[in-house]
Amino acid sequence: MQYNTAMNDETLSLRISKGEREALRARASAEGVSQGSLVRRALKAYGVTAVEPEAKTGYDVIKRFLGRSRGGSKDLSTNPKHMAGYGR
């Protein structure tokens, strides 16, 4: 499993014994992975998983603004200024 760091990652600090630290280093070295990767894998095996945010479409981003315009004509075709030159 490869882990890609992203801008929204956070750092977790915790206290572990020297024995745990040496065991973590040894296991990570034996498997050829980083200590952080090994800890993330252990968290996942323990059932602690991140909830990935849903991918948003452009529509999802702007939909709260749709229909919020105030003032002006709801139909630009009712204003002759907006129809000037149409169809030429």
mmCIF file of C-alpha atoms in Angstrom:
data_model
loop_
_atom_site.group_PDB
_atom_site.id
_atom_site.type_symbol
_atom_site.label_atom_id
_atom_site.label_comp_id
_atom_site.label_asym_id
_atom_site.label_seq_id
_atom_site.Cartn_x
_atom_site.Cartn_y
_atom_site.Cartn_z
ATOM 1 C CA MET A 1 0.000 0.000 0.000
ATOM 2 C CA GLN A 2 1.414 3.364 -0.972
ATOM 3 C CA TYR A 3 0.380 6.451 0.890
ATOM 4 C CA ASN A 4 0.282 9.804 -0.833
ATOM 5 C CA THR A 5 0.496 12.822 1.417
ATOM 6 C CA ALA A 6 -2.080 15.496 0.818
ATOM 7 C CA MET A 7 -2.500 19.050 2.019
ATOM 8 C CA ASN A 8 -5.177 18.075 4.532
ATOM 9 C CA ASP A 9 -3.077 15.478 6.388
ATOM 10 C CA GLU A 10 -2.403 16.035 10.057
ATOM 11 C CA THR A 11 0.382 14.943 12.369
ATOM 12 C CA LEU A 12 -0.335 12.787 15.403
ATOM 13 C CA SER A 13 2.090 12.711 18.308
ATOM 14 C CA LEU A 14 1.913 9.956 20.875
ATOM 15 C CA ARG A 15 4.064 8.537 23.620
ATOM 16 C CA ILE A 16 5.276 4.968 23.275
ATOM 17 C CA SER A 17 7.876 3.047 25.225
ATOM 18 C CA LYS A 18 11.429 2.595 23.946
ATOM 19 C CA GLY A 19 10.665 -1.068 23.394
ATOM 20 C CA GLU A 20 7.601 -0.262 21.285
ATOM 21 C CA ARG A 21 9.595 2.306 19.308
ATOM 22 C CA GLU A 22 12.381 -0.188 18.575
ATOM 23 C CA ALA A 23 9.846 -2.843 17.611
ATOM 24 C CA LEU A 24 8.120 -0.363 15.292
ATOM 25 C CA ARG A 25 11.433 0.619 13.674
ATOM 26 C CA ALA A 26 12.476 -3.010 13.259
ATOM 27 C CA ARG A 27 9.150 -4.091 11.752
ATOM 28 C CA ALA A 28 9.008 -1.126 9.371
ATOM 29 C CA SER A 29 12.598 -1.770 8.303
ATOM 30 C CA ALA A 30 11.960 -5.495 7.796
ATOM 31 C CA GLU A 31 8.925 -4.757 5.598
ATOM 32 C CA GLY A 32 10.620 -1.901 3.775
ATOM 33 C CA VAL A 33 7.952 0.651 4.664
ATOM 34 C CA SER A 34 7.910 3.838 6.711
ATOM 35 C CA GLN A 35 6.899 3.756 10.340
ATOM 36 C CA GLY A 36 3.942 6.005 9.536
ATOM 37 C CA SER A 37 2.777 3.646 6.810
ATOM 38 C CA LEU A 38 2.982 0.730 9.217
ATOM 39 C CA VAL A 39 0.947 2.619 11.842
ATOM 40 C CA ARG A 40 -1.686 3.631 9.243
ATOM 41 C CA ARG A 41 -1.968 -0.009 8.167
ATOM 42 C CA ALA A 42 -2.406 -1.069 11.814
ATOM 43 C CA LEU A 43 -5.119 1.553 12.315
ATOM 44 C CA LYS A 44 -6.915 0.310 9.216
ATOM 45 C CA ALA A 45 -6.661 -3.314 10.438
ATOM 46 C CA TYR A 46 -8.099 -2.201 13.773
ATOM 47 C CA GLY A 47 -11.088 -0.707 11.987
ATOM 48 C CA VAL A 48 -10.066 2.935 12.199
ATOM 49 C CA THR A 49 -10.577 4.202 8.668
ATOM 50 C CA ALA A 50 -10.836 7.661 7.220
ATOM 51 C CA VAL A 51 -14.059 8.745 5.615
ATOM 52 C CA GLU A 52 -13.084 10.019 2.190
ATOM 53 C CA PRO A 53 -14.965 13.130 1.084
ATOM 54 C CA GLU A 54 -17.207 12.622 -1.905
ATOM 55 C CA ALA A 55 -15.915 13.964 -5.179
ATOM 56 C CA LYS A 56 -17.782 17.135 -6.082
ATOM 57 C CA THR A 57 -18.875 18.169 -9.515
ATOM 58 C CA GLY A 58 -18.952 21.764 -10.689
ATOM 59 C CA TYR A 59 -22.709 21.684 -10.237
ATOM 60 C CA ASP A 60 -22.309 20.574 -6.598
ATOM 61 C CA VAL A 61 -20.084 23.575 -5.930
ATOM 62 C CA ILE A 62 -22.440 26.209 -7.398
ATOM 63 C CA LYS A 63 -25.886 24.700 -6.823
ATOM 64 C CA ARG A 64 -26.444 26.666 -3.606
ATOM 65 C CA PHE A 65 -26.181 29.876 -5.628
ATOM 66 C CA LEU A 66 -28.575 28.883 -8.411
ATOM 67 C CA GLY A 67 -31.867 30.748 -8.336
ATOM 68 C CA ARG A 68 -30.594 33.255 -5.775
ATOM 69 C CA SER A 69 -30.471 36.273 -8.084
ATOM 70 C CA ARG A 70 -32.437 39.254 -6.819
ATOM 71 C CA GLY A 71 -33.690 42.097 -8.931
ATOM 72 C CA GLY A 72 -33.703 42.363 -12.651
ATOM 73 C CA SER A 73 -35.834 40.520 -15.094
ATOM 74 C CA LYS A 74 -36.278 36.772 -14.753
ATOM 75 C CA ASP A 75 -36.481 36.567 -18.530
ATOM 76 C CA LEU A 76 -33.996 38.747 -20.411
ATOM 77 C CA SER A 77 -36.123 38.464 -23.560
ATOM 78 C CA THR A 78 -38.648 40.840 -21.967
ATOM 79 C CA ASN A 79 -36.068 43.639 -22.031
ATOM 80 C CA PRO A 80 -35.598 45.059 -25.553
ATOM 81 C CA LYS A 81 -32.059 46.170 -24.643
ATOM 82 C CA HIS A 82 -30.966 42.528 -24.314
ATOM 83 C CA MET A 83 -32.634 41.523 -27.566
ATOM 84 C CA ALA A 84 -31.057 44.299 -29.676
ATOM 85 C CA GLY A 85 -29.347 42.714 -32.678
ATOM 86 C CA TYR A 86 -30.668 39.227 -31.981
ATOM 87 C CA GLY A 87 -31.130 37.182 -35.124
ATOM 88 C CA ARG A 88 -29.034 39.411 -37.376
#
